[in-house]
Structures are given as structure tokens and as C-alpha cells.
mmCIF file of C-alpha atoms in Angstrom:
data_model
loop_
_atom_site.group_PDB
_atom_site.id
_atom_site.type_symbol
_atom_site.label_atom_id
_atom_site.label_comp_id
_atom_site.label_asym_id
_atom_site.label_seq_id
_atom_site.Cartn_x
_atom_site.Cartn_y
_atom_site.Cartn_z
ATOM 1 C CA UNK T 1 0.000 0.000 0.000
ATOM 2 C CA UNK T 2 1.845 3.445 -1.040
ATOM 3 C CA UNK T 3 0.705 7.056 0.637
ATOM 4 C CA UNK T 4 0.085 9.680 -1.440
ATOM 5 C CA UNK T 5 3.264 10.999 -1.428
ATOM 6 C CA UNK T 6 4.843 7.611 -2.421
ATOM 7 C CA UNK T 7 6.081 6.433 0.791
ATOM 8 C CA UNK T 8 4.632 2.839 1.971
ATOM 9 C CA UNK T 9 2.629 2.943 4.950
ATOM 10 C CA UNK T 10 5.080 0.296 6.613
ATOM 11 C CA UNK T 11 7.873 2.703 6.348
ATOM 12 C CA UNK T 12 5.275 5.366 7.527
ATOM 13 C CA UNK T 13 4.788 3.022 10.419
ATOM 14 C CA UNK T 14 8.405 2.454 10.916
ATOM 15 C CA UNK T 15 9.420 6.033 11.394
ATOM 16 C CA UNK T 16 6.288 6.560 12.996
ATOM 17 C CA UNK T 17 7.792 3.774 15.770
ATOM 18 C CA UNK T 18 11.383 5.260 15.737
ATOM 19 C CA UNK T 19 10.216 8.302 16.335
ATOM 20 C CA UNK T 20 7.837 8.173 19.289
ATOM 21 C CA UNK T 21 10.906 5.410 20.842
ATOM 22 C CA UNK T 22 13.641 7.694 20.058
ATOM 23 C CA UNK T 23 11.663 11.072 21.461
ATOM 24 C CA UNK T 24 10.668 9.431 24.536
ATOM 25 C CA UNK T 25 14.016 7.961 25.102
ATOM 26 C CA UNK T 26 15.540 10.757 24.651
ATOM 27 C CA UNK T 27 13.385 12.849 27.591
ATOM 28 C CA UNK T 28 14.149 9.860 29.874
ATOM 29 C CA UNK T 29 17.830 10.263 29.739
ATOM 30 C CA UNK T 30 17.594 14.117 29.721
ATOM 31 C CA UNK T 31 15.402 13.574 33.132
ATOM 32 C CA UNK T 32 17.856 11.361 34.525
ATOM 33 C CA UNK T 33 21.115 13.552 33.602
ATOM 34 C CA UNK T 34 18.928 16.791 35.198
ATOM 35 C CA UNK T 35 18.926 14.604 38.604
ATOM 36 C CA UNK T 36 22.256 13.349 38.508
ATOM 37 C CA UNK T 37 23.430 16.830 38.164
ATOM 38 C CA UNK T 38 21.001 18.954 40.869
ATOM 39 C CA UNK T 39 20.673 15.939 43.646
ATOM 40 C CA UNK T 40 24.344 16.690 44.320
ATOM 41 C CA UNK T 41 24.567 20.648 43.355
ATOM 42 C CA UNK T 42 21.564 20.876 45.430
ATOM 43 C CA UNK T 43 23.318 19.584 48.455
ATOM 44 C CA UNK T 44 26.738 20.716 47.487
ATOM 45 C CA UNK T 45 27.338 23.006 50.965
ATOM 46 C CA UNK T 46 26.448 19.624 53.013
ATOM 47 C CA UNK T 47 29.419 16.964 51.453
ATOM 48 C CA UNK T 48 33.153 17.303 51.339
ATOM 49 C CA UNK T 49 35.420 17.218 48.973
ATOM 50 C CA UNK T 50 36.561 14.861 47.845
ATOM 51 C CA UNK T 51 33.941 12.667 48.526
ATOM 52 C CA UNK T 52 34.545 9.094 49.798
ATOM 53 C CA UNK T 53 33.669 6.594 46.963
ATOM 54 C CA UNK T 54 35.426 3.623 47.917
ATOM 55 C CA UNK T 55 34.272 1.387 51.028
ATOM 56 C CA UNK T 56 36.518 -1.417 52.593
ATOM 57 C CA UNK T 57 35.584 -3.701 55.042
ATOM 58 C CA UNK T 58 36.562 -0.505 57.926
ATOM 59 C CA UNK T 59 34.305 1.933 55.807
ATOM 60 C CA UNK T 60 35.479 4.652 53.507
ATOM 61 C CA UNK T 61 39.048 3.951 51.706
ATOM 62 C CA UNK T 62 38.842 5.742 48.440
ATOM 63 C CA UNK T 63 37.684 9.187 47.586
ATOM 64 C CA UNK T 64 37.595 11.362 44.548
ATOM 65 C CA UNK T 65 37.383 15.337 43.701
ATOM 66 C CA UNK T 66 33.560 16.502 43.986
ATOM 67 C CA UNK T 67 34.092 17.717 39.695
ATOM 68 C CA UNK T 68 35.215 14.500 38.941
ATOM 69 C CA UNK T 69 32.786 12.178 40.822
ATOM 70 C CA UNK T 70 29.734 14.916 39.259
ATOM 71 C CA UNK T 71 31.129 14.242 35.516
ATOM 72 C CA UNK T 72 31.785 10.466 36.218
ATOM 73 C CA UNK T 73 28.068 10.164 36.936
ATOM 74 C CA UNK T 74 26.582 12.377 34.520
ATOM 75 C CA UNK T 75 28.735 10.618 31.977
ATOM 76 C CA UNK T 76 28.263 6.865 32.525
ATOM 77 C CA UNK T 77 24.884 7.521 32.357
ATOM 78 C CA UNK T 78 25.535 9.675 28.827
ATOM 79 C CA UNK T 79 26.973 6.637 27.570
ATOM 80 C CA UNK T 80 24.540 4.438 28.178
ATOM 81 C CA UNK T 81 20.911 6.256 27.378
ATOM 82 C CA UNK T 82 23.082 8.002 24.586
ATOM 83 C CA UNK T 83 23.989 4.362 23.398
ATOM 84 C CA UNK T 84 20.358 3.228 23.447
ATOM 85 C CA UNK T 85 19.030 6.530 21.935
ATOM 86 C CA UNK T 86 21.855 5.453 18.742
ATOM 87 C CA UNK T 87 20.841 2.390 18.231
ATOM 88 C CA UNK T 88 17.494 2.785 18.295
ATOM 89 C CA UNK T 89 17.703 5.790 15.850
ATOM 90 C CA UNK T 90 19.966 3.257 13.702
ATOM 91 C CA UNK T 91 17.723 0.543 13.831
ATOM 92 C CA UNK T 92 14.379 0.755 12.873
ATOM 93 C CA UNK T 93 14.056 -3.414 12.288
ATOM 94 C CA UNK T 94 15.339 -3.700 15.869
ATOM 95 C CA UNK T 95 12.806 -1.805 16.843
ATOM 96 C CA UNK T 96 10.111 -3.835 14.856
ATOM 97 C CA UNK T 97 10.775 -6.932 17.239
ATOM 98 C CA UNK T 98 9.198 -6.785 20.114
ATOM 99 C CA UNK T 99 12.540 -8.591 21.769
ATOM 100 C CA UNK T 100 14.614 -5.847 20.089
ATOM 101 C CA UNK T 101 12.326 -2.479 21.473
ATOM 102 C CA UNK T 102 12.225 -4.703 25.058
ATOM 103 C CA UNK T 103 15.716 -5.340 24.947
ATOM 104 C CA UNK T 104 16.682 -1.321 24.849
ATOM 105 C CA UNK T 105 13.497 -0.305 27.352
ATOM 106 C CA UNK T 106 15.406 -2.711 29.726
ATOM 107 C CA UNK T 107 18.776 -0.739 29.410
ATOM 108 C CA UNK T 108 17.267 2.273 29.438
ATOM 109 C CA UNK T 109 15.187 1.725 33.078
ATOM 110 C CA UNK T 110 17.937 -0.366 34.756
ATOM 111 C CA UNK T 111 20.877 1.786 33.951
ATOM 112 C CA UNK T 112 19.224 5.281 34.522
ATOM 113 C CA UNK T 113 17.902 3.566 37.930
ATOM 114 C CA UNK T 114 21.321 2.374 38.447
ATOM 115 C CA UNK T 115 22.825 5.171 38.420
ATOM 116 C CA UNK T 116 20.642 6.936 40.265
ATOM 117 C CA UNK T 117 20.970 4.111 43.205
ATOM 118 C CA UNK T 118 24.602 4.477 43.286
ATOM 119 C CA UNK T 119 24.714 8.113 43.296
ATOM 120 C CA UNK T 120 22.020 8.181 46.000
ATOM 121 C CA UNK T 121 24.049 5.460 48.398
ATOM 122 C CA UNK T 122 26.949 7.831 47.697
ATOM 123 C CA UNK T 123 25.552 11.283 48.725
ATOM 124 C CA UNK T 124 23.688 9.713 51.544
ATOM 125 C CA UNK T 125 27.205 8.530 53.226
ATOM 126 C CA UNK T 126 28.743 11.472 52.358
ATOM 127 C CA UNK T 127 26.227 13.560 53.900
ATOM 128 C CA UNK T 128 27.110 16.416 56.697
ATOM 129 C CA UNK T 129 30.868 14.811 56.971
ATOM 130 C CA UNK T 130 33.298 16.497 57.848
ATOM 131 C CA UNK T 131 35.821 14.637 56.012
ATOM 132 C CA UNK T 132 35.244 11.808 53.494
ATOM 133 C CA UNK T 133 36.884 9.610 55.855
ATOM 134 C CA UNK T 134 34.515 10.234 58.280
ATOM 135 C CA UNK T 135 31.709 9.390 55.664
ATOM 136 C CA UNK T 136 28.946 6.830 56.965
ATOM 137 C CA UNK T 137 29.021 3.131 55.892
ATOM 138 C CA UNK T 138 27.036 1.964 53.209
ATOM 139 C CA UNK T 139 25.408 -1.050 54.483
ATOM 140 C CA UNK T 140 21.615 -1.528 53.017
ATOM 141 C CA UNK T 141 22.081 1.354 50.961
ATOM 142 C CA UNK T 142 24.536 -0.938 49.093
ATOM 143 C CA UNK T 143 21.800 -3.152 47.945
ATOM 144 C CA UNK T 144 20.285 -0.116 46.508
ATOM 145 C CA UNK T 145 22.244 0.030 43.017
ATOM 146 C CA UNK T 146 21.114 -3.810 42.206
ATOM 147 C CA UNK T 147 17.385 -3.260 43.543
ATOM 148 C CA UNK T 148 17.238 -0.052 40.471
ATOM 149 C CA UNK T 149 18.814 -2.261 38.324
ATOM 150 C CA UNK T 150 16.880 -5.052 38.540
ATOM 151 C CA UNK T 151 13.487 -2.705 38.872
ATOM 152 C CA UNK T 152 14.474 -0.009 36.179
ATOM 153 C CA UNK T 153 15.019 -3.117 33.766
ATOM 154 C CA UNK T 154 11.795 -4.608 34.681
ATOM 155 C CA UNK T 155 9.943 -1.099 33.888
ATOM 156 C CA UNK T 156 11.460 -0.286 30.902
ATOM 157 C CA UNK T 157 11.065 -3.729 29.094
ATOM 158 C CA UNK T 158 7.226 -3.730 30.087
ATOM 159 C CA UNK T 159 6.969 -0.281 29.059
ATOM 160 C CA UNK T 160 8.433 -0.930 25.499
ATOM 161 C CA UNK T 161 6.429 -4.040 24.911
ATOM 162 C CA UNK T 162 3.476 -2.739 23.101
ATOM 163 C CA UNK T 163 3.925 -2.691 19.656
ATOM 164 C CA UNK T 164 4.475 -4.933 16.733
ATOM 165 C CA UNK T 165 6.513 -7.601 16.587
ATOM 166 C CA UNK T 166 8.290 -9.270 13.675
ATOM 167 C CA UNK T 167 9.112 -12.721 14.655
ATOM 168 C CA UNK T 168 11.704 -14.668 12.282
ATOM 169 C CA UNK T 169 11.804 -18.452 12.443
ATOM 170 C CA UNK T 170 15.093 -18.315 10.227
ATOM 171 C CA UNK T 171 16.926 -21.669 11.070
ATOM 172 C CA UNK T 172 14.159 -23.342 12.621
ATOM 173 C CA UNK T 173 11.905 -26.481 12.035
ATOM 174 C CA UNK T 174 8.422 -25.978 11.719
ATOM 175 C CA UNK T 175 6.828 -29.149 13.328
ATOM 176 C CA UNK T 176 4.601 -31.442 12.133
ATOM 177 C CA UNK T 177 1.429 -32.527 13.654
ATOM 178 C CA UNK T 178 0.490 -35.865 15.500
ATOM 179 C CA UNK T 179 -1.757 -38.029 14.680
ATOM 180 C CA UNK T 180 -3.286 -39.455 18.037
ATOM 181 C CA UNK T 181 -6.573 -42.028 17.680
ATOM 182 C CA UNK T 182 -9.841 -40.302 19.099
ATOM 183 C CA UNK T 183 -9.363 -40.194 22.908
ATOM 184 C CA UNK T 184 -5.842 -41.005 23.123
ATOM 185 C CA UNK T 185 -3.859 -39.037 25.830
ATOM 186 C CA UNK T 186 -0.366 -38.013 24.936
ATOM 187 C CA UNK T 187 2.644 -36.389 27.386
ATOM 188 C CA UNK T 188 5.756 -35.374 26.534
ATOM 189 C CA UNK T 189 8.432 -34.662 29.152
ATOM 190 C CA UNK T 190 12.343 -33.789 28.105
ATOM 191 C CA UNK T 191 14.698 -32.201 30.555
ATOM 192 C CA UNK T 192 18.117 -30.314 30.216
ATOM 193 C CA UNK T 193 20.481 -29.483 32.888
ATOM 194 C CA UNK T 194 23.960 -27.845 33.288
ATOM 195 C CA UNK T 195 27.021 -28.887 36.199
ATOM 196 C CA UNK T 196 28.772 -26.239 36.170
ATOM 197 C CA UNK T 197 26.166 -23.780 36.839
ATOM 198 C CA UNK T 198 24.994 -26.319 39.738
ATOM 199 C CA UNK T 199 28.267 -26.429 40.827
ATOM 200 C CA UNK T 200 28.827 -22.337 40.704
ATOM 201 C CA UNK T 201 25.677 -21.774 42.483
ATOM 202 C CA UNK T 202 26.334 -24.895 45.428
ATOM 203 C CA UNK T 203 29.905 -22.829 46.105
ATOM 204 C CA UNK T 204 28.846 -19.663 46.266
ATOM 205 C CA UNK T 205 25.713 -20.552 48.740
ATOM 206 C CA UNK T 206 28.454 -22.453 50.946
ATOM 207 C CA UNK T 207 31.069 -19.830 50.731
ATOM 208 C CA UNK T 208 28.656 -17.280 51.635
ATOM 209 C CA UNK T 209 26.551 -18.894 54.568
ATOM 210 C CA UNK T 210 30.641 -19.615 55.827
ATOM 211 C CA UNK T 211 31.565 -15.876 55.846
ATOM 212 C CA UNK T 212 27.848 -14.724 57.040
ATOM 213 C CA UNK T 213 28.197 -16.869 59.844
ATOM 214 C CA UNK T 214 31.965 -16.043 61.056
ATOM 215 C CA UNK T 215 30.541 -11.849 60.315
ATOM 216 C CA UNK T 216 27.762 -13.159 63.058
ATOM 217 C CA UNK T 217 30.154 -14.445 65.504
ATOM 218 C CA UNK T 218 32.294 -11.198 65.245
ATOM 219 C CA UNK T 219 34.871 -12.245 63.190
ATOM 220 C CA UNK T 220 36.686 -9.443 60.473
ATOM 221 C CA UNK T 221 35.223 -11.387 57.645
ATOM 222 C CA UNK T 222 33.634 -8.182 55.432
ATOM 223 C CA UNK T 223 30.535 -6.720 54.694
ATOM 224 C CA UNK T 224 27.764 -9.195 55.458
ATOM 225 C CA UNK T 225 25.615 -7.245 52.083
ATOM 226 C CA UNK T 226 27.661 -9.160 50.194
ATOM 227 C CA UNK T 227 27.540 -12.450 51.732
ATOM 228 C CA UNK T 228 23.858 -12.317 51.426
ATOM 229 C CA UNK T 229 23.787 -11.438 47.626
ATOM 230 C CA UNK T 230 26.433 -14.226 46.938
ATOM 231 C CA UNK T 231 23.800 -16.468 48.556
ATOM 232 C CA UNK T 232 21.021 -15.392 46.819
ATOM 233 C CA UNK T 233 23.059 -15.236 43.381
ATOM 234 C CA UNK T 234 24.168 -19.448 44.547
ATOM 235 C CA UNK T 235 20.052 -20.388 44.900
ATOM 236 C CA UNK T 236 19.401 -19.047 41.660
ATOM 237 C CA UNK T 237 22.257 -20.586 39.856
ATOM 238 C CA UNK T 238 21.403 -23.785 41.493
ATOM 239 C CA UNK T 239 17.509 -23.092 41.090
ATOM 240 C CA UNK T 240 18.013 -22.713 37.351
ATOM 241 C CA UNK T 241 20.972 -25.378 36.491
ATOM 242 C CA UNK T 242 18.370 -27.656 35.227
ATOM 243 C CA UNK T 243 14.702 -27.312 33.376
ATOM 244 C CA UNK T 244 11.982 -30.104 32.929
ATOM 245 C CA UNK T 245 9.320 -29.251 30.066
ATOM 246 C CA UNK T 246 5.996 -30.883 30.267
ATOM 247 C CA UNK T 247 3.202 -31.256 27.337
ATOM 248 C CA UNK T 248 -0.460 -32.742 27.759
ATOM 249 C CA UNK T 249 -3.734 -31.892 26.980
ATOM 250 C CA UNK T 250 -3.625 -29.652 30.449
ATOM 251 C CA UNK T 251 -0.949 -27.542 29.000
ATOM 252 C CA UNK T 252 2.721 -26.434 28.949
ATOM 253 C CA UNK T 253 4.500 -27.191 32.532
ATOM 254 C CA UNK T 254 8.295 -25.687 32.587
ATOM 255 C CA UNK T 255 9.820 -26.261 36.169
ATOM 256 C CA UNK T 256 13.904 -25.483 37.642
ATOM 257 C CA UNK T 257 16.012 -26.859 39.891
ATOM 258 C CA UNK T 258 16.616 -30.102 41.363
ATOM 259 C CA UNK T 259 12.911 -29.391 43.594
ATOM 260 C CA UNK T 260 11.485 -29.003 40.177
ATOM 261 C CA UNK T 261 11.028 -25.763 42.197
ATOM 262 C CA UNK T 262 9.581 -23.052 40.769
ATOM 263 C CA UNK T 263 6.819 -24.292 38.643
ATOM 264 C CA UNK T 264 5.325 -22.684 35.880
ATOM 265 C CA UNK T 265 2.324 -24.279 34.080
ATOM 266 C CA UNK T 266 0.619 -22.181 31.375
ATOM 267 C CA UNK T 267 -2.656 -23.692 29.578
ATOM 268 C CA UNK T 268 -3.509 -24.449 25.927
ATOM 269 C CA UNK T 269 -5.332 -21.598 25.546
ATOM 270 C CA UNK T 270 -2.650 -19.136 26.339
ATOM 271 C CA UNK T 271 -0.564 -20.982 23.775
ATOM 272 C CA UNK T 272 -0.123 -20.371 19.918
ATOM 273 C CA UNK T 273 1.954 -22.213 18.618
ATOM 274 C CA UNK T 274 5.771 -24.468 18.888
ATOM 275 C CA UNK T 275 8.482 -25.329 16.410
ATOM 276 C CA UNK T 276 12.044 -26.227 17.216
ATOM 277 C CA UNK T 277 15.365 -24.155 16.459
ATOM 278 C CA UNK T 278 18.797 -23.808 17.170
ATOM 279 C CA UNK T 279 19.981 -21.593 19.495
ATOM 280 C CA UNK T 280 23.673 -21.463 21.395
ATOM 281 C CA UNK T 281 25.016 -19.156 23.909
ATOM 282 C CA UNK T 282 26.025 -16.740 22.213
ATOM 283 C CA UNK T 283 23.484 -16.078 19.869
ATOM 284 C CA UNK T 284 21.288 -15.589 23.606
ATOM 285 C CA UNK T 285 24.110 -13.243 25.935
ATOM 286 C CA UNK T 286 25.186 -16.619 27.313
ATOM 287 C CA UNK T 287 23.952 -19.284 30.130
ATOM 288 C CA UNK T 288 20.741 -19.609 31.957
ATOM 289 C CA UNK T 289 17.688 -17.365 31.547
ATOM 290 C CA UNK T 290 18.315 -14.950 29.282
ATOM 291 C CA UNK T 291 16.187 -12.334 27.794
ATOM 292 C CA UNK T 292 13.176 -10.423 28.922
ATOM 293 C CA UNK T 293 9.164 -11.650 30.105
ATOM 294 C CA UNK T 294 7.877 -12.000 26.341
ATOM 295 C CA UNK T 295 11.290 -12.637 24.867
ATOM 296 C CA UNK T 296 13.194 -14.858 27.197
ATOM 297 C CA UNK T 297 15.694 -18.344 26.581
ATOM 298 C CA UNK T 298 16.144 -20.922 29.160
ATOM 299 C CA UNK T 299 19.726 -21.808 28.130
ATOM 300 C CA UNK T 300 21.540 -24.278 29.587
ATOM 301 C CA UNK T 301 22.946 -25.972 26.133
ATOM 302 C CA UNK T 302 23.398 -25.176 23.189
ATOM 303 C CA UNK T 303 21.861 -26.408 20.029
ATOM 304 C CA UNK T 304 18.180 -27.845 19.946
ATOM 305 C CA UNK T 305 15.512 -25.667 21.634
ATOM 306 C CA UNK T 306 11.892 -25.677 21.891
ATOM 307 C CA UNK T 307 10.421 -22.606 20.993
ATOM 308 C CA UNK T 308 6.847 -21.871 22.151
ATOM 309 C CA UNK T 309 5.328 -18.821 21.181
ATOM 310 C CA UNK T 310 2.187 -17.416 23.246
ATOM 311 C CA UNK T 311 -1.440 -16.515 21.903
ATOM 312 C CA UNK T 312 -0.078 -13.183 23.248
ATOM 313 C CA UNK T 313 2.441 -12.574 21.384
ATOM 314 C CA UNK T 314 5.322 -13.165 23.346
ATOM 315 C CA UNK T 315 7.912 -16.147 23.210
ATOM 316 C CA UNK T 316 9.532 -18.460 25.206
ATOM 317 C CA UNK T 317 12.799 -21.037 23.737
ATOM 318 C CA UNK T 318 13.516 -23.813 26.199
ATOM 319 C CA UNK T 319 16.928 -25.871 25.138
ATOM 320 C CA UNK T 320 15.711 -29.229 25.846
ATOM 321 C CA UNK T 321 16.059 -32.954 23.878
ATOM 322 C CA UNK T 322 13.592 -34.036 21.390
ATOM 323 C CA UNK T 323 11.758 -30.550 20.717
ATOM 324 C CA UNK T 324 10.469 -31.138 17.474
ATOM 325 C CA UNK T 325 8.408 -34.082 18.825
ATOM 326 C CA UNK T 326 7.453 -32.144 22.118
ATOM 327 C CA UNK T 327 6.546 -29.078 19.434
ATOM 328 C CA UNK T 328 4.554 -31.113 17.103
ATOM 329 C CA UNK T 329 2.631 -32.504 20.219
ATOM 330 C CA UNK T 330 1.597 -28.598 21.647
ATOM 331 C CA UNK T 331 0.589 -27.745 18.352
ATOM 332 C CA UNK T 332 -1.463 -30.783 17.583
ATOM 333 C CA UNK T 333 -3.006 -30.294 21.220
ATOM 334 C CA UNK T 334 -3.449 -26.618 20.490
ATOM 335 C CA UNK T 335 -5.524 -27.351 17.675
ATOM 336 C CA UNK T 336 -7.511 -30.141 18.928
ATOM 337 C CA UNK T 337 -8.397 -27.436 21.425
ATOM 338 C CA UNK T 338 -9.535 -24.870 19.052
ATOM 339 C CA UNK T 339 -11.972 -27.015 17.437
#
């Protein structure tokens, strides 16, 4: 279909996309770089300089010039929403795929609320000292710059998920159907798991409950922030160092972890379709769950992957044994269930 004017009306909508992303993108990072610069300038008469930016297991051990820490701030932050403003002025296919528009929301909401966090942890221990050596301890506030990341990403991937989305099978296997007899009942179950995540996750839970509990008894052991987040970080490596996919007429059942713990069953209905494809590590930003809700990949080997793709829109790829069969089973189910 061509405009008037000659131009098609999916380049119209293209631009028309590029532009509203690019423009709102654009007044996030502005917003962001106005705080990063007035939180501090605001409060400029209450913190020394240099400011303490460095904490050791005693408390402050590092400090920097007031200037520099303001321009370190202002332009880590530059680099990053100025990044995702370039490529998404670059790439109007990227931002056709819904995994593509998610993919720079999420850097755009965790790193402006990352840097936010960190600069807010900082100016709060640096706050009415009289030297930065005298600068309060971080503790909680520590957890702070993870918590934005983690929240900001969140945000801004749900936040760029409306739209269209271009989804390219290139390299996959479109499955066939099954033929089951009138009243049959048919499961398929395939697992995948990975040792050396298992074994990552297992050591840092024991190294960290080991230095938690010696910080409990007193000893000089470090901050005890960190022991906690190395145990979290262990649970979730061991939590998600192995997947089991189920498929029957009741649905899609995808659970982690040696517990099979957590569970997540999602019904025919909410399902659209499956084929199988090829996926490695690298083609996904590497091991485990990767991605964003809508666009995610359970990785955990490379090579054959079950990719199921929702009635909403979104998709899910699962690297598991024998997808082509499990795929060819959801599909013949989903139809079944449309009749």
C-alpha cells in the first residue's frame, strides 16, 4: 500500500515507531542527567570534597574530587541512554521486534535507575561529613544500586512491549502434527540441565553462609551485604541449572532446579503455537535465563531448543532434547483445542 506521497505505509509506520521510541528515550535520559546533576549541586554546601567513593571492610578507603565524581556520573549515564538513543535511531528493524524495542526499554530503566541508586548510596554517606573519611558506611544502601537495576530493567522492558513484533523463524523447524486415535492421551516430558552452573551456584551458597556466619560471631570477615547477595546469586544458579518441560492436553509445565522448584504451568489456551530451532550461547548473551518476560531463553545448552510462542504474542525457547516431537505434540493439542 503506497501514501500519497509515495512512501509505503510500513515505512510510515516504521518512522512513525522510531520516532515516538527515540523522542521518549531521549526525555528519559535528559530527566535522569537533570537529577544526577542537581541531587548533588543541590546539596553541594552539606558533602566534602573529595567525597569518599570507595568502602573497605573498615568503611570509607577511596575518595575522589567533587568535579570528577559529578562528571563520572553524569557521563556513565551519557553513555549508556546516549547508546540506546543510537541504536534505536539506527535501527528501525530492531525496533520492529518486540525482543529488540524490550531489549533497549530494559537498558534504558535499569541503567538510569542504576545510576541513580549508586549516586544516592553515595551522597547519603557522604552527607554532613566532615571529612570523606569520616563518611557513613554503606550497608543496606549498598543493595540499593542492584534493587534499580533489577526494577528499572523490569519497567522499561514492560513499558516498550506494546507494539508490533516481527518474529523470524530463520533456522528453525516448523513441526509437524500428530496423529493421536480419538481419545488417546499423549505427554511429553524432556529435561536439560547444566554442572557447572549447579556447581557455581552450590559454592557460592556455601562460601557465603561460611563468611555470614563467622561476620555473626564477630569475626573481620567483610561486609555481610555481600555475603547475602552471593547467597542469593548461589540459589538461583542452582535453582536454574536444570529445566523439565511438560506437554499434555492440560498444558505447557516448565519447572527449575533439582525441587522441580519453581513451577510454571501455562494452559492451551494461552498458547499459539511451537516449532524447534537452534539456538547457542552466544546467539542468547550466554547461560541460563536470558532475555526479557515475552522474549526470554532458558539456556543451559546449546543447540536444539523448543520454541513456544504465546497466543499473546510473546515467546519463550527452552533448550531441551527431542523438541520437534514435544513441538509437534503442543501444536497438535493446540488445535484439537480450538476445534
Amino acid at each position: 500500500m503506497t501514501a500519497p506521497d509515495g512512501r509505503s505505509s510500513e515505512g510510515e509506520t516504521a518512522m512513525g515507531l522510531r520516532g515516538r521510541f527515540v523522542s521518549v528515550a531521549a526525555g528519559w535520559v535528559t530527566l535522569v542527567t537533570a537529577v544526577l546533576v542537581a541531587v548533588p549541586s543541590t546539596l553541594r554546601d552539606r558533602l566534602p570534597d573529595p567525597l569518599a567513593v570507595h568502602w573497605g571492610p573498615s568503611g570509607p578507603d577511596g575518595s575522589a574530587p567533587y568535579a570528577v565524581v559529578l562528571v563520572v556520573w553524569a557521563a556513565l549515564w551519557l553513555l549508556i541512554g546516549g547508546g540506546a538513543c543510537v541504536a534505536a535511531a539506527a535501527g528501525a528493524a530492531r525496533l520492529r521486534r518486540r525482543a529488540g524495542r524490550m531489549g533497549l526499554g530494559a537498558l534504558l530503566g535499569g541503567g538510569g535507575l542504576f545510576c541513580l541508586a549508586v549516586q544516592l548510596a553515595t551522597v547519603s554517606a557522604n552527607l554532613d561529613a566532615p571529612d570523606w573519611r569520616r563518611a557513613g558506611g554503606l550497608s543496606l544502601a549498598a543493595l540499593l544500586a542492584p534493587a534499580g537495576l533489577a526494577l528499572g530493567g523490569w519497567l522499561g522492558a514492560l513499558a516498550a512491549r506494546p507494539g508490533p513484533d516481527e518474529v523470524s523463524r530463520r533456522g528453525g523447524t516448523d513441526a509437524d502434527l500428530l496423529e493421536l486415535r480419538p481419545g488417546q492421551r499423549a505427554v511429553w516430558v524432556s529435561s536439560a540441565r547444566n554442572g557447572w552452573l549447579l556447581a557455581i551456584g552450590a559454592s557460592l551458597v556455601a562460601v557465603g553462609t561460611g563468611l555470614l556466619v563467622a561476620a555473626a560471631f564477630g569475626a573481620e570477615s567483610g561486609p555481610w551485604p555481600a555475603f547475602v547477595v552471593a547467597i542469593v546469586a548461589g540459589l538461583l544458579g542452582v535453582a536454574l541449572s536444570s529445566v523439565r518441560v511438560r506437554i499434555a492436553q492440560d498444558g505447557l509445565q516448565v519447572s527449575y532446579g533439582p525441587l522441580r522448584l519453581p513451577r510454571r504451568h501455562v494452559p492451551l489456551v494461552k498458547l499459539d503455537s511451537a516449532w524447534s530451532e537452534e539456538r547457542f550461547p552466544r546467539e542468547v548473551g550466554g547461560w541460563g535465563v536470558r532475555g526479557l518476560p515475552g522474549a526470554a531463553t532458558i539456556m543451559l545448552r546449546g543447540g536444539e531448543c523448543l520454541v513456544v510462542r504465546y497466543a499473546s504474542g510473546g515467546r519463550l525457547a527452552i533448550s531441551v532434547d527431542d523438541a520437534e516431537r514435544g513441538a509437534a505434540l503442543l501444536n497438535t493439542l493446540v488445535l484439537e483445542g480450538a476445534r
